């Protein structure tokens, strides 16, 4: 098959799953072209080694990558974020038809919803069906994070989303809750396929030797229970709740590392400083290999989402990275992700917006024996391997691509 992949995000940006899928499809003898922007996420600055121009070709693992211009931005300004989304949508709609060859099928990665515009354009011009993958439910995500508050605009976005869904040959969602959300919106059930996210197993199935583990100069954390959170620090995560919980935890026994960037980080750093909390350490975004140094010495890993109907049907991608790595999980959330943690018996579940409950959970895990925590981690590995491994899910994608291709052609 000739396959086109359309995504605003692509490595060296952090969304590695898109390239893993592209590489897998290419390894099966398919011709794969990925259309994307110049890398700038998450800091809104063009990565070193890249310079915005009309177009740029790269080749990565037998995948041809076409990079197109966009307005780089990822800050608190809703207007700048919208311009960022629209600029790529315009580039992909106007420029890519001149460079992208005809294909049998196109796979489209959402968010943002604006990716639907070039999907519709390319699908029509190149006469190819497209599979639309939904990682964030719009407009619900925009409402939940406060990025857009105008109801008229949110209704317009909902209308646009429904139109894109109607034109897609198939829709992939990451959870059963997302599927039900679409069914409630009138999308035919037989058009929707649930394929959860996987993790990069070359990274998260790897254990480091002790000499590769680096902490602070005094290695103080070795004598404490270590909780690690790695990922976005934004409104959806509601990590202010964690700061409140940290006030209830003795700093001489427990230390919490928050690794990553996001719109709420500056505010949270200030709060920790003003509260003079000694048991929370913020670290900048780092490579997966560097994050592993903290996973390795962690006693538990943290998932944290604020209370919202949308997040009850969301499964954060880090869930599977944590499970694959084999450490106990403290899951502050509601809904599907908590069901997975409970079913796997790989951690403890905590109600959102309840710092006392979170503090108790952290203390409870800290008092467990090493063997008890190890057993939780091993449960997570087994559950991941059975249901969410990369090979299991990639095989399901390949079956879907073949099905859509055969039905269309």
XYZ file of N, CA and C in Angstrom, residues 59-313:
765
model
N 14.292 11.787 5.634
C 13.957 10.367 5.641
C 14.330 9.790 6.991
N 13.362 9.136 7.636
C 13.572 8.543 8.948
C 13.077 7.100 8.911
N 13.991 6.146 9.029
C 13.617 4.722 9.067
C 12.738 4.327 7.889
N 13.145 4.734 6.689
C 12.437 4.412 5.437
C 11.096 5.138 5.297
N 10.835 6.090 6.194
C 9.639 6.932 6.093
C 10.062 8.295 5.551
N 9.443 8.726 4.452
C 9.716 10.056 3.918
C 8.886 11.072 4.693
N 9.551 12.108 5.206
C 8.893 13.103 6.058
C 8.930 14.461 5.359
N 7.746 15.005 5.112
C 7.614 16.329 4.501
C 7.273 17.333 5.598
N 8.171 18.291 5.846
C 7.927 19.327 6.856
C 7.473 20.613 6.172
N 6.416 21.210 6.755
C 5.800 22.403 6.179
C 5.805 23.547 7.196
N 5.751 24.800 6.734
C 5.861 25.935 7.655
C 4.637 26.086 8.549
N 4.890 26.645 9.741
C 3.829 26.968 10.687
C 4.309 28.105 11.584
N 3.386 28.664 12.327
C 3.731 29.689 13.310
C 4.022 28.974 14.628
N 5.293 28.975 15.093
C 5.628 28.226 16.307
C 5.142 28.936 17.562
N 4.345 28.249 18.350
C 3.858 28.823 19.606
C 3.242 27.723 20.457
N 3.470 27.826 21.766
C 2.791 26.928 22.705
C 2.847 27.567 24.090
N 2.134 28.694 24.222
C 2.133 29.381 25.517
C 0.693 29.606 25.966
N 0.517 30.494 26.942
C -0.805 30.718 27.522
C -1.767 31.454 26.597
N -1.260 32.041 25.537
C -2.102 32.834 24.644
C -2.944 31.926 23.745
N -4.254 31.961 23.949
C -5.154 31.168 23.115
C -5.058 31.600 21.657
N -4.891 32.902 21.436
C -4.820 33.422 20.068
C -3.596 32.868 19.354
N -2.445 32.860 20.046
C -1.216 32.340 19.428
C -1.328 30.844 19.147
N -1.972 30.108 20.062
C -2.138 28.672 19.856
C -3.031 28.421 18.638
N -4.089 29.213 18.515
C -4.991 29.070 17.373
C -4.247 29.374 16.073
N -3.417 30.426 16.086
C -2.625 30.755 14.889
C -1.669 29.612 14.561
N -1.077 29.020 15.597
C -0.192 27.869 15.404
C -0.929 26.742 14.691
N -2.122 26.415 15.179
C -2.909 25.332 14.578
C -3.325 25.674 13.148
N -3.849 26.878 12.975
C -4.358 27.265 11.663
C -3.244 27.392 10.629
N -2.058 27.857 11.056
C -0.956 28.041 10.110
C -0.529 26.707 9.510
N -0.472 25.660 10.355
C -0.106 24.359 9.797
C -1.230 23.809 8.924
N -2.463 23.980 9.368
C -3.597 23.489 8.579
C -3.588 24.125 7.191
N -3.271 25.427 7.132
C -3.222 26.130 5.846
C -2.070 25.619 4.991
N -0.887 25.472 5.602
C 0.273 24.967 4.856
C 0.000 23.575 4.290
N -0.541 22.711 5.135
C -0.791 21.335 4.705
C -1.858 21.275 3.622
N -2.825 22.183 3.684
C -3.900 22.196 2.687
C -3.431 22.737 1.344
N -2.580 23.769 1.377
C -2.189 24.470 0.147
C -0.918 23.912 -0.475
N 0.066 23.591 0.363
C 1.382 23.214 -0.154
C 1.515 21.714 -0.401
N 1.025 20.901 0.556
C 1.292 19.464 0.460
C 0.739 18.802 -0.805
N -0.406 19.246 -1.374
C -0.883 18.576 -2.597
C 0.120 18.605 -3.751
N 1.028 19.591 -3.755
C 2.014 19.693 -4.834
C 3.176 18.717 -4.652
N 3.373 18.231 -3.425
C 4.543 17.406 -3.147
C 4.208 15.959 -2.783
N 3.013 15.732 -2.252
C 2.663 14.395 -1.771
C 2.097 13.563 -2.908
N 2.636 12.366 -3.131
C 2.123 11.516 -4.224
C 0.762 10.928 -3.884
N 0.108 10.373 -4.880
C -1.152 9.657 -4.663
C -0.916 8.506 -3.691
N -1.925 8.200 -2.892
C -1.797 7.116 -1.919
C -3.099 6.329 -1.863
N -3.017 5.143 -1.270
C -4.201 4.298 -1.126
C -5.034 4.698 0.084
N -4.359 5.241 1.097
C -5.055 5.529 2.354
C -4.262 6.581 3.131
N -4.955 7.352 3.952
C -4.304 8.369 4.783
C -4.731 8.177 6.237
N -3.765 8.292 7.129
C -4.030 8.232 8.573
C -3.790 9.622 9.141
N -4.763 10.145 9.883
C -4.739 11.533 10.363
C -4.764 11.548 11.883
N -3.847 12.311 12.466
C -3.701 12.355 13.925
C -4.265 13.662 14.482
N -5.241 13.529 15.345
C -5.882 14.675 16.004
C -5.623 14.572 17.504
N -5.117 15.613 18.189
C -5.338 17.031 17.932
C -4.248 17.661 17.068
N -4.531 18.907 16.638
C -5.746 19.692 16.850
C -6.807 19.379 15.799
N -8.018 19.838 16.044
C -9.113 19.596 15.111
C -8.849 20.228 13.750
N -8.050 21.290 13.729
C -7.749 21.970 12.463
C -7.045 21.046 11.470
N -6.493 19.926 11.947
C -5.870 18.959 11.049
C -6.916 18.360 10.100
N -8.176 18.492 10.479
C -9.247 17.988 9.633
C -9.350 18.714 8.306
N -8.946 20.002 8.256
C -9.021 20.761 7.002
C -8.117 20.160 5.930
N -6.805 20.013 6.179
C -5.988 19.370 5.145
C -6.377 17.907 4.899
N -6.926 17.235 5.911
C -7.388 15.860 5.706
C -8.488 15.832 4.650
N -9.433 16.757 4.758
C -10.531 16.822 3.786
C -10.024 17.218 2.404
N -9.091 18.187 2.375
C -8.549 18.659 1.094
C -7.788 17.548 0.387
N -6.859 16.909 1.110
C -6.038 15.867 0.505
C -6.874 14.651 0.105
N -7.828 14.317 0.947
C -8.687 13.174 0.643
C -9.432 13.392 -0.672
N -9.891 14.607 -0.878
C -10.650 14.914 -2.095
C -9.747 14.998 -3.328
N -8.617 15.720 -3.169
C -7.722 15.919 -4.314
C -7.048 14.612 -4.735
N -6.621 13.842 -3.733
C -5.860 12.621 -4.016
C -6.748 11.372 -4.078
N -8.045 11.556 -3.870
C -9.007 10.443 -3.967
C -8.620 9.272 -3.062
N -8.360 9.580 -1.784
C -7.993 8.516 -0.851
C -8.826 8.628 0.426
N -9.232 7.480 0.967
C -9.980 7.500 2.228
C -9.033 7.835 3.375
N -9.594 8.349 4.468
C -8.715 8.614 5.607
C -9.278 8.031 6.901
N -8.346 7.565 7.719
C -8.647 7.106 9.078
C -8.316 8.251 10.014
N -9.275 8.623 10.839
C -9.104 9.790 11.714
C -8.906 9.305 13.153
N -7.718 9.564 13.704
C -7.412 9.131 15.071
C -7.618 10.274 16.054
N -8.407 10.037 17.105
C -8.739 11.077 18.087
C -8.037 10.774 19.409
N -7.081 11.626 19.746
C -6.374 11.500 21.022
C -6.968 12.424 22.085
N -7.532 13.538 21.652
C -8.212 14.493 22.544
C -9.576 14.795 21.970
N -10.600 14.741 22.814
C -11.963 14.980 22.332
C -12.236 16.490 22.323
N -12.445 17.024 21.119
C -12.793 18.445 20.984
C -14.289 18.570 20.697
N -14.993 19.581 21.238
C -14.455 20.724 21.992
C -14.304 20.481 23.497
N -14.571 19.277 23.958
C -14.555 19.023 25.402
C -13.207 19.379 26.043
N -12.102 19.041 25.374
C -10.780 19.345 25.923
C -10.576 20.850 26.055
N -11.007 21.596 25.051
C -10.845 23.058 25.089
C -11.635 23.656 26.242
N -12.824 23.118 26.483
C -13.650 23.607 27.587
C -13.035 23.226 28.934
N -12.578 21.981 29.048
C -12.049 21.484 30.318
C -10.774 22.192 30.735
N -9.925 22.542 29.757
C -8.662 23.207 30.076
C -8.798 24.726 30.146
N -9.974 25.238 29.774
C -10.192 26.683 29.826
C -9.563 27.429 28.675
N -9.074 26.720 27.664
C -8.437 27.394 26.529
C -9.444 28.247 25.767
N -10.673 27.731 25.610
C -11.751 28.496 24.970
C -12.982 28.428 25.872
N -13.578 29.573 26.149
C -14.727 29.629 27.050
C -15.998 30.102 26.360
N -15.846 30.640 25.149
C -16.992 31.163 24.413
C -17.844 30.008 23.890
N -19.087 29.905 24.356
C -19.956 28.782 23.982
C -20.272 28.745 22.492
N -20.413 29.924 21.883
C -20.691 29.958 20.444
C -19.536 29.359 19.649
N -18.317 29.690 20.060
C -17.138 29.156 19.386
C -17.012 27.650 19.633
N -17.294 27.237 20.859
C -17.242 25.804 21.174
C -18.268 25.020 20.360
N -19.445 25.601 20.179
C -20.483 24.948 19.365
C -20.058 24.855 17.899
N -19.371 25.899 17.417
C -18.868 25.888 16.041
C -17.828 24.786 15.859
N -16.948 24.631 16.853
C -15.928 23.585 16.808
C -16.589 22.206 16.815
N -17.633 22.051 17.627
C -18.362 20.778 17.677
C -18.981 20.455 16.312
N -19.512 21.472 15.657
C -20.107 21.281 14.331
C -19.040 20.856 13.319
N -17.877 21.517 13.366
C -16.790 21.183 12.445
C -16.304 19.750 12.679
N -16.197 19.368 13.971
C -15.746 18.017 14.308
C -16.714 16.976 13.730
N -17.993 17.216 13.880
C -18.996 16.260 13.381
C -18.900 16.105 11.866
N -18.604 17.205 11.176
C -18.461 17.138 9.721
C -17.255 16.282 9.338
N -16.138 16.470 10.045
C -14.929 15.680 9.759
C -15.198 14.199 10.029
N -15.870 13.904 11.141
C -16.187 12.508 11.460
C -17.004 11.865 10.343
N -17.910 12.642 9.775
C -18.799 12.083 8.742
C -18.046 11.731 7.468
N -16.927 12.392 7.221
C -16.158 12.162 6.001
C -15.088 11.089 6.168
N -14.744 10.750 7.414
C -13.707 9.755 7.656
C -14.207 8.357 7.300
N -13.319 7.547 6.733
C -13.675 6.161 6.433
C -13.757 5.331 7.704
N -12.934 5.689 8.687
C -12.938 5.023 9.992
C -12.387 5.999 11.019
N -12.747 5.775 12.264
C -12.278 6.632 13.356
C -11.668 5.740 14.431
N -10.459 6.106 14.867
C -9.792 5.387 15.949
C -9.828 6.246 17.203
N -10.223 5.649 18.317
C -10.221 6.350 19.608
C -9.420 5.523 20.607
N -9.019 6.158 21.704
C -8.099 5.514 22.640
C -8.810 4.841 23.810
N -10.132 4.993 23.907
C -10.834 4.407 25.053
C -12.277 4.115 24.697
N -12.888 3.231 25.488
C -14.311 2.929 25.307
C -15.171 4.164 25.576
N -14.731 4.994 26.515
C -15.463 6.220 26.818
C -15.494 7.177 25.641
N -14.367 7.298 24.932
C -14.330 8.128 23.731
C -15.297 7.575 22.679
N -15.323 6.249 22.560
C -16.226 5.638 21.587
C -17.672 5.973 21.907
N -18.054 5.861 23.179
C -19.433 6.166 23.566
C -19.750 7.639 23.337
N -18.771 8.503 23.572
C -18.942 9.931 23.323
C -19.315 10.174 21.865
N -18.628 9.502 20.940
C -18.918 9.678 19.521
C -20.268 9.083 19.141
N -20.586 7.927 19.714
C -21.894 7.312 19.440
C -23.008 8.256 19.873
N -22.842 8.883 21.035
C -23.835 9.848 21.537
C -23.972 11.048 20.608
N -22.919 11.325 19.828
C -22.952 12.443 18.881
C -23.482 12.026 17.507
N -23.855 10.760 17.380
C -24.451 10.297 16.138
C -23.500 9.609 15.177
N -22.259 9.353 15.599
C -21.314 8.645 14.734
C -21.672 7.155 14.746
N -21.779 6.512 13.584
C -22.128 5.085 13.542
C -21.116 4.238 14.317
N -21.610 3.324 15.134
C -20.735 2.520 15.986
C -19.759 1.674 15.177
N -20.202 1.154 14.027
C -19.330 0.275 13.250
C -18.201 1.020 12.542
N -18.184 2.332 12.688
C -17.129 3.155 12.088
C -16.006 3.442 13.095
N -16.243 3.102 14.363
C -15.334 3.484 15.447
C -14.549 2.270 15.938
N -13.239 2.438 16.065
C -12.349 1.371 16.525
C -11.557 1.861 17.746
N -11.534 1.060 18.790
C -10.789 1.415 20.000
C -9.410 0.764 19.939
N -8.375 1.599 19.850
C -6.991 1.126 19.896
C -6.242 2.018 20.882
N -5.972 1.526 22.077
C -5.293 2.356 23.082
C -3.886 2.751 22.634
N -3.319 3.713 23.329
C -1.940 4.099 23.059
C -0.978 3.017 23.534
N 0.166 2.952 22.897
C 1.229 2.085 23.395
C 2.387 2.979 23.826
N 3.419 2.362 24.339
C 4.597 3.124 24.726
C 5.783 2.690 23.878
N 6.853 3.456 23.948
C 8.077 3.118 23.231
C 8.833 2.086 24.055
N 8.692 0.830 23.666
C 9.234 -0.253 24.489
C 10.756 -0.310 24.472
N 11.386 0.274 23.459
C 12.844 0.343 23.467
C 13.343 1.229 24.601
N 12.474 2.135 25.043
C 12.819 3.011 26.163
C 12.326 2.418 27.473
N 11.035 2.151 27.560
C 10.422 1.873 28.856
C 10.469 0.406 29.274
N 11.067 -0.429 28.431
C 11.314 -1.808 28.843
C 12.774 -1.997 29.259
N 13.481 -0.889 29.358
C 14.918 -0.946 29.622
C 15.214 -0.564 31.071
N 16.010 -1.370 31.731
C 16.461 -1.074 33.088
C 17.902 -0.558 33.023
N 18.204 0.447 33.815
C 19.543 1.020 33.833
C 20.402 0.366 34.906
N 21.692 0.281 34.636
C 22.605 -0.173 35.683
C 22.775 0.942 36.709
N 23.119 0.582 37.930
C 23.166 1.554 39.021
C 24.119 2.711 38.740
N 25.222 2.448 38.024
C 26.195 3.520 37.800
C 25.675 4.588 36.847
N 24.574 4.285 36.132
C 23.998 5.276 35.221
C 22.924 6.132 35.882
N 22.647 5.883 37.163
C 21.616 6.641 37.870
C 22.247 7.866 38.502
N 21.716 9.028 38.156
C 22.283 10.270 38.668
C 21.187 11.056 39.383
N 21.481 11.476 40.601
C 20.554 12.341 41.325
C 21.301 13.596 41.758
N 20.813 14.226 42.799
C 21.497 15.427 43.244
C 22.852 15.070 43.847
N 23.667 16.091 44.092
C 25.050 15.864 44.494
C 25.176 15.025 45.760
N 24.262 15.210 46.672
C 24.354 14.503 47.948
C 23.590 13.175 47.960
N 22.892 12.881 46.845
C 22.108 11.649 46.761
C 21.150 11.490 47.946
N 20.603 12.606 48.398
C 19.725 12.571 49.569
C 18.487 11.716 49.319
N 18.026 11.674 48.078
C 16.766 10.984 47.785
C 16.855 9.480 48.012
N 18.067 8.926 47.995
C 18.201 7.493 48.184
C 17.654 7.037 49.537
N 17.600 7.936 50.487
C 17.171 7.560 51.840
C 15.694 7.869 52.071
N 15.001 8.243 51.005
C 13.601 8.616 51.131
C 12.746 7.817 50.149
N 11.428 7.805 50.408
C 10.475 7.265 49.439
C 10.366 8.273 48.305
N 10.533 7.809 47.069
C 10.592 8.716 45.920
C 9.374 8.502 45.033
N 8.635 9.586 44.801
C 7.491 9.592 43.886
C 7.847 10.462 42.698
N 7.621 9.945 41.489
C 8.006 10.665 40.275
C 6.791 10.879 39.374
N 6.631 12.123 38.913
C 5.646 12.453 37.880
C 6.424 12.965 36.681
N 6.142 12.445 35.493
C 6.791 12.910 34.267
C 5.729 13.179 33.213
N 5.723 14.396 32.674
C 4.734 14.704 31.642
C 4.358 16.168 31.635
N 3.237 16.453 31.015
C 2.771 17.827 30.902
C 2.344 18.377 32.262
N 2.665 19.633 32.504
C 2.255 20.304 33.746
C 1.303 21.427 33.344
N 0.064 21.038 33.072
C -0.926 21.995 32.586
C -2.187 21.975 33.415
N -3.210 22.631 32.911
C -4.466 22.737 33.663
C -5.160 21.393 33.787
N -5.045 20.564 32.753
C -5.727 19.277 32.785
C -5.208 18.386 33.903
N -3.950 18.561 34.271
C -3.351 17.695 35.296
C -3.762 18.099 36.711
N -4.097 19.353 36.937
C -4.554 19.788 38.261
C -3.551 19.515 39.362
N -2.270 19.771 39.100
C -1.214 19.398 40.047
C -1.144 20.298 41.277
N -1.951 21.337 41.306
C -2.066 22.128 42.536
C -2.518 21.234 43.695
N -3.318 20.236 43.369
C -3.779 19.260 44.363
C -2.599 18.516 44.993
N -1.596 18.197 44.177
C -0.402 17.511 44.672
C 0.388 18.415 45.621
N 0.455 19.704 45.294
C 1.169 20.650 46.162
C 0.511 20.692 47.536
N -0.821 20.706 47.534
C -1.542 20.714 48.808
C -1.288 19.421 49.584
N -1.230 18.299 48.876
C -0.963 17.023 49.544
C 0.441 17.000 50.136
N 1.391 17.634 49.433
C 2.777 17.637 49.900
C 2.931 18.332 51.248
N 2.028 19.269 51.534
C 2.076 19.956 52.830
C 1.803 18.996 53.987
N 1.120 17.901 53.685
C 0.713 16.949 54.717
C 1.693 15.779 54.846
N 2.771 15.834 54.083
C 3.729 14.726 54.044
C 5.059 15.181 54.632
N 5.654 14.401 55.524
C 6.950 14.787 56.103
C 8.053 14.794 55.053
N 8.749 15.921 54.918
C 9.770 16.064 53.882
C 11.017 15.242 54.170
N 11.188 14.808 55.412
C 12.370 14.004 55.722
C 12.178 12.528 55.361
N 10.953 12.159 54.920
C 10.677 10.768 54.567
C 10.360 10.569 53.085
N 9.806 11.587 52.441
C 9.280 11.437 51.079
C 9.718 12.623 50.228
N 10.090 12.331 48.980
C 10.445 13.384 48.039
C 9.699 13.155 46.727
N 9.242 14.238 46.101
C 8.439 14.162 44.878
C 9.151 14.928 43.771
N 9.402 14.245 42.656
C 9.992 14.887 41.485
C 8.906 15.133 40.443
N 8.822 16.372 39.970
C 7.914 16.726 38.878
C 8.760 17.080 37.662
N 8.709 16.232 36.632
C 9.555 16.385 35.449
C 8.702 16.803 34.265
N 9.026 17.941 33.666
C 8.287 18.342 32.474
C 8.068 19.834 32.391
N 7.299 20.232 31.388
C 6.960 21.634 31.145
C 5.451 21.742 30.990
N 4.954 22.962 30.969
C 3.527 23.168 30.764
C 3.086 24.537 31.228
N 1.859 24.870 30.895
C 1.344 26.215 31.145
C 1.217 26.550 32.626
N 1.118 25.543 33.494
C 0.934 25.781 34.917
C 2.228 25.681 35.715
N 3.319 25.350 35.071
C 4.545 25.074 35.827
C 5.045 26.290 36.600
N 5.098 27.432 35.944
C 5.621 28.632 36.600
C 4.837 28.952 37.867
N 3.516 28.867 37.773
C 2.656 29.159 38.920
C 2.898 28.166 40.056
N 3.062 26.890 39.724
C 3.279 25.869 40.747
C 4.652 26.008 41.392
N 5.656 26.356 40.598
C 6.994 26.575 41.156
C 6.961 27.704 42.173
N 6.246 28.775 41.832
C 6.120 29.908 42.752
C 5.411 29.502 44.040
N 4.384 28.680 43.895
C 3.632 28.249 45.079
C 4.504 27.409 46.002
N 5.265 26.495 45.436
C 6.158 25.665 46.248
C 7.194 26.524 46.960
N 7.690 27.523 46.245
C 8.677 28.433 46.840
C 8.061 29.251 47.957
N 6.874 29.776 47.730
C 6.212 30.602 48.746
C 5.819 29.794 49.980
N 5.468 28.527 49.751
C 5.081 27.657 50.868
C 6.296 27.037 51.556
N 7.474 27.278 50.972
C 8.729 26.743 51.503
C 8.678 25.215 51.648
N 8.126 24.549 50.617
C 8.030 23.089 50.651
C 9.362 22.487 50.222
N 9.876 21.580 51.022
C 11.176 20.974 50.764
C 11.063 19.604 50.089
N 9.837 19.097 49.952
C 9.690 17.736 49.444
C 9.220 17.662 47.994
N 9.221 18.804 47.284
C 8.893 18.818 45.854
C 10.032 19.452 45.088
N 10.504 18.734 44.062
C 11.580 19.239 43.217
C 11.105 19.250 41.768
N 11.163 20.417 41.131
C 10.798 20.542 39.719
C 12.039 20.344 38.858
N 11.879 19.585 37.795
C 12.961 19.370 36.840
C 12.467 19.707 35.444
N 13.361 20.212 34.612
C 12.990 20.572 33.251
C 12.679 19.329 32.431
N 11.955 19.538 31.342
C 11.693 18.458 30.395
C 13.019 17.835 29.971
N 13.044 16.529 29.893
C 14.284 15.834 29.533
C 13.980 14.677 28.592
N 15.019 14.127 28.025
C 14.855 13.009 27.108
C 14.345 11.787 27.862
N 13.671 10.868 27.149
C 13.200 9.648 27.808
C 14.315 8.890 28.523
N 15.492 8.842 27.924
C 16.599 8.121 28.562
C 17.002 8.761 29.877
N 16.925 10.094 29.935
C 17.246 10.772 31.195
C 16.123 10.590 32.212
N 14.879 10.563 31.731
C 13.754 10.315 32.639
C 13.898 8.946 33.303
N 14.426 7.979 32.552
C 14.581 6.631 33.100
C 15.441 6.608 34.353
N 16.354 7.555 34.463
C 17.204 7.610 35.656
C 16.371 7.877 36.900
N 15.272 8.586 36.708
C 14.377 8.866 37.837
C 13.357 7.752 38.021
N 12.900 7.155 36.924
C 12.029 5.984 37.051
C 12.744 4.869 37.813
N 14.031 4.710 37.522
C 14.780 3.614 38.120
C 14.860 3.730 39.641
N 15.015 4.952 40.139
C 15.145 5.105 41.593
C 13.795 5.418 42.258
N 12.737 5.531 41.436
C 11.407 5.822 41.992
C 10.851 4.610 42.735
N 10.153 4.881 43.827
C 9.399 3.837 44.524
C 7.983 3.737 43.972
N 7.492 4.831 43.361
C 6.172 4.837 42.735
C 6.142 5.945 41.687
N 5.241 5.800 40.704
C 5.065 6.781 39.639
C 3.645 7.331 39.704
N 3.487 8.599 39.310
C 2.224 9.315 39.530
C 1.504 9.651 38.231
N 0.208 9.334 38.190
C -0.726 9.835 37.180
C -1.630 10.830 37.889
N -1.881 11.985 37.278
C -2.672 12.999 37.976
C -3.526 13.782 36.989
N -4.854 13.700 37.137
C -5.791 14.462 36.323
C -6.801 15.156 37.217
N -7.223 16.336 36.812
C -8.250 17.023 37.582
C -9.618 16.385 37.322
N -10.592 16.695 38.160
C -11.932 16.125 38.016
C -12.669 16.836 36.877
N -13.081 16.055 35.889
C -13.840 16.597 34.756
C -14.440 15.407 34.006
N -15.672 15.530 33.494
C -16.273 14.408 32.756
C -15.393 13.909 31.621
N -14.684 14.821 30.940
C -13.825 14.413 29.839
C -12.716 13.487 30.320
N -12.094 13.819 31.457
C -10.944 13.047 31.914
C -11.346 11.685 32.466
N -12.634 11.508 32.748
C -13.089 10.194 33.195
C -13.111 9.185 32.043
N -13.038 9.671 30.795
C -12.981 8.769 29.640
C -11.619 8.840 28.955
